[in-house]
Coordinates of C-alpha atoms in Angstrom, one line a residue:
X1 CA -46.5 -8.2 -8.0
X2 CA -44.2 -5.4 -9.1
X3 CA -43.8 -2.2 -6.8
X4 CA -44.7 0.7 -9.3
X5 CA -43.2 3.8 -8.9
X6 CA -43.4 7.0 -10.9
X7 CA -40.3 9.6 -11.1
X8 CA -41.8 12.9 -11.6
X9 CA -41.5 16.8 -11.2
X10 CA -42.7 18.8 -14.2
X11 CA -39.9 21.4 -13.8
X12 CA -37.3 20.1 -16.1
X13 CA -33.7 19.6 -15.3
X14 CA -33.8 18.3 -11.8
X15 CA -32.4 15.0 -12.1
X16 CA -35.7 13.3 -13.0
X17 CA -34.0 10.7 -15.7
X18 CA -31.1 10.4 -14.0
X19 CA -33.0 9.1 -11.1
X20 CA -35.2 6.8 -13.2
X21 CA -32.1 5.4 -14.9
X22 CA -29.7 4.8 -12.1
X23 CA -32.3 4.1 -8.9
X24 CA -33.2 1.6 -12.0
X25 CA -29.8 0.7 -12.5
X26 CA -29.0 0.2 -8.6
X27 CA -31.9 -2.0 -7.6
X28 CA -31.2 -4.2 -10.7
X29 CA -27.7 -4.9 -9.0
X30 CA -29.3 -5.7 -6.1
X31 CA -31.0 -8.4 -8.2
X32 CA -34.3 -7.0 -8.0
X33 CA -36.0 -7.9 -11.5
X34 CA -36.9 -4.3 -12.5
X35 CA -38.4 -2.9 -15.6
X36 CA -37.4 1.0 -16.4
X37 CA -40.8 2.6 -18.2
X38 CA -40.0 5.6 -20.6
X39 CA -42.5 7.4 -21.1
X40 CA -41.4 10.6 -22.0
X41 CA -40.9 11.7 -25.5
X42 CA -37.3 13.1 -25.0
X43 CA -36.7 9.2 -24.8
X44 CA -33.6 10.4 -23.0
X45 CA -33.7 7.3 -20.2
X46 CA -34.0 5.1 -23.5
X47 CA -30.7 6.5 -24.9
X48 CA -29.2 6.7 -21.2
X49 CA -29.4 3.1 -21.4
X50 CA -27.6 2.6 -24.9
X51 CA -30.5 2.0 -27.5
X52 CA -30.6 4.0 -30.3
X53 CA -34.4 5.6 -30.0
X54 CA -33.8 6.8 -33.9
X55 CA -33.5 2.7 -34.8
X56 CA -36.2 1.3 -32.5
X57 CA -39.1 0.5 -34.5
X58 CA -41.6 -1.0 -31.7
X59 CA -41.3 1.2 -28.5
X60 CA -44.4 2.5 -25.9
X61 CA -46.3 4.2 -28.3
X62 CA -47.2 1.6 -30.4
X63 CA -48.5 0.2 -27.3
X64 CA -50.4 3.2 -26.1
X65 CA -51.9 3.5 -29.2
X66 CA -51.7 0.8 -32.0
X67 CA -53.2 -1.7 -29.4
X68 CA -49.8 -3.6 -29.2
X69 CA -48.3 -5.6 -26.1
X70 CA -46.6 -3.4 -23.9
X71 CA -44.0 -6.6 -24.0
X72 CA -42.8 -5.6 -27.7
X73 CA -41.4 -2.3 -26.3
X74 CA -39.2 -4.1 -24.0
X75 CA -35.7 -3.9 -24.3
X76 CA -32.9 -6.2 -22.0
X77 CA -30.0 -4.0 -21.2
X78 CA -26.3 -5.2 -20.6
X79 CA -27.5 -5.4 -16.5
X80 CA -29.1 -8.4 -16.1
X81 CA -31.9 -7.8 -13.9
X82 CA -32.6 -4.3 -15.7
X83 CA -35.3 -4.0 -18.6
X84 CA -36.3 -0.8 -20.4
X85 CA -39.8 -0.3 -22.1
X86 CA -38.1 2.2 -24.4
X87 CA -39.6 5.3 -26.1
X88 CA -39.0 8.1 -29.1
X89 CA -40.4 11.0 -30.1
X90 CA -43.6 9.7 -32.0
X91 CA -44.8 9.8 -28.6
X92 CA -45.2 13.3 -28.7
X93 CA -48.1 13.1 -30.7
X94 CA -50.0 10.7 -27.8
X95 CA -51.5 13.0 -26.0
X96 CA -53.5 14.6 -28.6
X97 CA -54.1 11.7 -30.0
X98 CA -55.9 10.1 -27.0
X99 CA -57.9 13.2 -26.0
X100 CA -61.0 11.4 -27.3
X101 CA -60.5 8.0 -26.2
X102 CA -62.6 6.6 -23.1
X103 CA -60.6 6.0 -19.6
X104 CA -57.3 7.5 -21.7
X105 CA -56.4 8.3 -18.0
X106 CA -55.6 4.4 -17.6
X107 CA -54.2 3.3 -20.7
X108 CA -50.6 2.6 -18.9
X109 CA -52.3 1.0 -16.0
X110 CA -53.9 -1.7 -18.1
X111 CA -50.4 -2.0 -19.9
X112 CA -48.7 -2.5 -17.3
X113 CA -51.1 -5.4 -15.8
X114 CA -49.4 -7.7 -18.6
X115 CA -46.5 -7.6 -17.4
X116 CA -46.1 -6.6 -13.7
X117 CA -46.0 -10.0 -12.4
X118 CA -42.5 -10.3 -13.8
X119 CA -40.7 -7.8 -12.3
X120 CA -40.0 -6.4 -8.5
X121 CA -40.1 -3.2 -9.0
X122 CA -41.3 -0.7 -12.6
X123 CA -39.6 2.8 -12.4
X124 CA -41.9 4.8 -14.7
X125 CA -39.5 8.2 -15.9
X126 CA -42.9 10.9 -16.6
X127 CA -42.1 13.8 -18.9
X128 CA -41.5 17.2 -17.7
X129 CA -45.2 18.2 -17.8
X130 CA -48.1 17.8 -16.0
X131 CA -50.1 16.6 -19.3
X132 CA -51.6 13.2 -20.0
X133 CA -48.7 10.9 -20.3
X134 CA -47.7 12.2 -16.7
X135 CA -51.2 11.6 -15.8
X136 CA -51.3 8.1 -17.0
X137 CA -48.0 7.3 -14.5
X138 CA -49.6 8.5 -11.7
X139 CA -52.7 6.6 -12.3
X140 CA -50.5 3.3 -12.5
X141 CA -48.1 3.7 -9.6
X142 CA -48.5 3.2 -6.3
X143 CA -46.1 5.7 -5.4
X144 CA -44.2 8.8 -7.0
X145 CA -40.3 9.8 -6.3
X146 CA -40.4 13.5 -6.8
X147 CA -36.5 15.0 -7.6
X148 CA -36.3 18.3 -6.1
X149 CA -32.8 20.2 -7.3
X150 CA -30.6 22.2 -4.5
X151 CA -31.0 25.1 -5.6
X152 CA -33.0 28.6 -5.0
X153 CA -36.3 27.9 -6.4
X154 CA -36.2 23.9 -5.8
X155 CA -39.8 24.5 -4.1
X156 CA -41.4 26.6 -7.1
X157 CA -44.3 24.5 -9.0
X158 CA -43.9 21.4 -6.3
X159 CA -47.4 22.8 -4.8
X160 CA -48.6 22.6 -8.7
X161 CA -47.6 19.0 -8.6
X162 CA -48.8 17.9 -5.1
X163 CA -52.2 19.3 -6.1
X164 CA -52.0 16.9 -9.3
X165 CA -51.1 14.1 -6.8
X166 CA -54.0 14.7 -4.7
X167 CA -56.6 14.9 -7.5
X168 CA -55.5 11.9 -9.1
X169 CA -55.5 10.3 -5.8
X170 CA -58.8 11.9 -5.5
X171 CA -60.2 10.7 -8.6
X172 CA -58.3 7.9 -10.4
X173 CA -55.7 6.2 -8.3
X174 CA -56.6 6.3 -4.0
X175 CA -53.8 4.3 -3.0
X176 CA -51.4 6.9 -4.2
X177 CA -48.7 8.1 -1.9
X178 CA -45.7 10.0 -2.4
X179 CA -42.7 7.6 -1.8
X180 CA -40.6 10.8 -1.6
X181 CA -38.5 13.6 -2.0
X182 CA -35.1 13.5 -3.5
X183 CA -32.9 16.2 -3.3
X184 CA -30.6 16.4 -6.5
X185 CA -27.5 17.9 -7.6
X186 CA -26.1 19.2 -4.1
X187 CA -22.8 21.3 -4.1
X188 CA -21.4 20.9 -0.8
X189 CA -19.6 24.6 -1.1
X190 CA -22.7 26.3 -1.7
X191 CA -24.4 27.5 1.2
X192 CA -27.1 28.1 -0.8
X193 CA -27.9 24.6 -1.2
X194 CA -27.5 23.7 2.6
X195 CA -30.1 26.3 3.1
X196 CA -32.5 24.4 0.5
X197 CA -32.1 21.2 2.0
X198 CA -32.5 22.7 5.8
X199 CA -35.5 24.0 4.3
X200 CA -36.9 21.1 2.3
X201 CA -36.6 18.8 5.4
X202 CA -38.1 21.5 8.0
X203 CA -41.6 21.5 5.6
X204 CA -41.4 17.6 4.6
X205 CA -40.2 15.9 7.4
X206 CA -39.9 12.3 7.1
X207 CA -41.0 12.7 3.6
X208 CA -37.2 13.1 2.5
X209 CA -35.1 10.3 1.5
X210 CA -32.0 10.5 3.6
X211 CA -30.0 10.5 0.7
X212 CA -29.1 13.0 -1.2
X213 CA -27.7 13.4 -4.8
X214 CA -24.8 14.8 -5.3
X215 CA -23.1 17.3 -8.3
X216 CA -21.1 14.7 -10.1
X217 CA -19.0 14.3 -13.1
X218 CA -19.3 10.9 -13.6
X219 CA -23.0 11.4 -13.1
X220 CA -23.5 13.3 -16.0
X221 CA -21.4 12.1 -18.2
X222 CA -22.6 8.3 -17.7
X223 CA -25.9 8.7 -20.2
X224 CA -23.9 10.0 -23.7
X225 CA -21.7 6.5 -22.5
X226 CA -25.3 4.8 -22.7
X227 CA -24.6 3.1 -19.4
X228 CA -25.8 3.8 -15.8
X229 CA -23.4 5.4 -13.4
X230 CA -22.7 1.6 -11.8
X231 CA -21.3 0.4 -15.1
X232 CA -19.4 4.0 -15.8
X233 CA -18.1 4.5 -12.5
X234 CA -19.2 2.2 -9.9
X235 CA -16.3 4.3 -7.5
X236 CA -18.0 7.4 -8.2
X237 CA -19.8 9.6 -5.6
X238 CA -23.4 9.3 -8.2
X239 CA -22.9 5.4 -8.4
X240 CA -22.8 5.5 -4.1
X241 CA -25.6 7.8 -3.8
X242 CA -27.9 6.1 -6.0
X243 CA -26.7 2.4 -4.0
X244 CA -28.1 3.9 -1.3
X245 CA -31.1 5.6 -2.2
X246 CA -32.2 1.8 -3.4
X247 CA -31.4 0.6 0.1
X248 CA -33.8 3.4 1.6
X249 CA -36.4 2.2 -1.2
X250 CA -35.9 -1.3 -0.4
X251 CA -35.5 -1.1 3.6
X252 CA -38.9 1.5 3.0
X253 CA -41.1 -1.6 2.2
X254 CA -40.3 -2.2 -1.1
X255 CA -42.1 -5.2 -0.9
X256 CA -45.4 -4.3 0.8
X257 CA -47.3 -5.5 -3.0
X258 CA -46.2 -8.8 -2.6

């Protein structure tokens, strides 16, 4: 059974898809079979990984609400262990559209039971809210990677969203853990950001992957290439950070589903 995990922070700009795509990306080349979930609307880890979401014609939202096999959403990318149930921007009209339905909390859970058997690992990239499609990941992973940028108010809102964690552990989802935090876009000449890590790691603890993210060119210029960093520039400081962050997920149990 797959190890889900969602990648989440509803502050935008923190590195969130960038951490689905090449965490994705990285545990693919370590030939984990791994499926990359899109499930926001901006559809940006769907580009990021060189579909067109403007000619897709079957993506996640005709699963979530035509009834359709998540299956028929899934894309193989040029990696060959990496998958991507790809997205657009019909999804934006989702969440309104199943406010009425019954147990619309679950709809990616049961989804995902199709398939989950396939893969090692499913990397679910949430949008930059706190609204239902978010919901929905939280309620089918078993843990969330929360990206937290370097940079003065990298703590503002995370209590908003470790209250959401805890509800929906409360309520919908009790084995859910936070697999942790990743700090993002770090400039080494900015004291600033040493502060913010010092500061992360003194109120998290252990909770904070070892490996951080740093500013990079090649980083963000990889998703207009449509490629992850690994295939852009596998000699780039992104490309190494991101090969180890999947060590630390893999050596951090990522096999305790099976």
């Amino acid at each position: 059974m797959a190890k889900i995990m969602a990648v989440a922070n509803q502050k935008g700009g923190v590195g969130k898809t960038t951490t689905a795509i090449n965490l994705s990306a990285s545990l693919a080349v370590a030939e984990k079979r791994t499926l990359l979930v899109d499930i926001d609307p901006q559809a940006n880890s769907t580009s990021g990984c060189g579909f067109n979401k403007h000619e897709l014609t079957e993506t996640i939202y005709q699963a979530f609400i035509r009834g359709n096999t998540l299956e028929r959403a899934i894309q193989k990318t040029t990696l060959p262990f990496l998958d991507v149930a790809t997205s657009n921007t019909d999804l934006i009209g989702a969440e309104i559209e199943l406010i009425d339905e019954e147990d619309r909390e679950k709809k990616l859970r049961v989804l995902l039971r199709e398939i989950e058997e396939d893969y090692h690992f499913i990397l679910i990239d949430c949008p930059p809210s706190l609204g239902l499609l978010t919901v929905n990941s939280l309620t089918a992973s078993h843990s969330v990677i929360i990206p937290l940028q370097c940079e003065y108010y990298a703590m503002e809102g995370l209590g908003q969203l470790m209250k959401t964690i805890s509800l929906i552990k409360n309520r919908l989802n009790p084995t859910l853990h936070v697999e942790g935090i990743l700090l993002t876009m770090f400039d080494t000449r900015n004291n600033l950001a040493h502060q913010v890590v010092r500061e992360v790691q003194r109120h998290f603890g252990g909770k904070v992957f070892k490996t951080i993210i740093p500013r990079n060119v090649r980083l963000s210029e990889a998703p207009s290439h449509g490629k992850p960093v690994i295939l852009y520039d596998i000699h780039s400081k992104g490309a190494e950070s991101y090969l180890s962050l999947a060590k630390e997920v893999l050596f951090n149990g990522g096999n305790h589903h099976g």
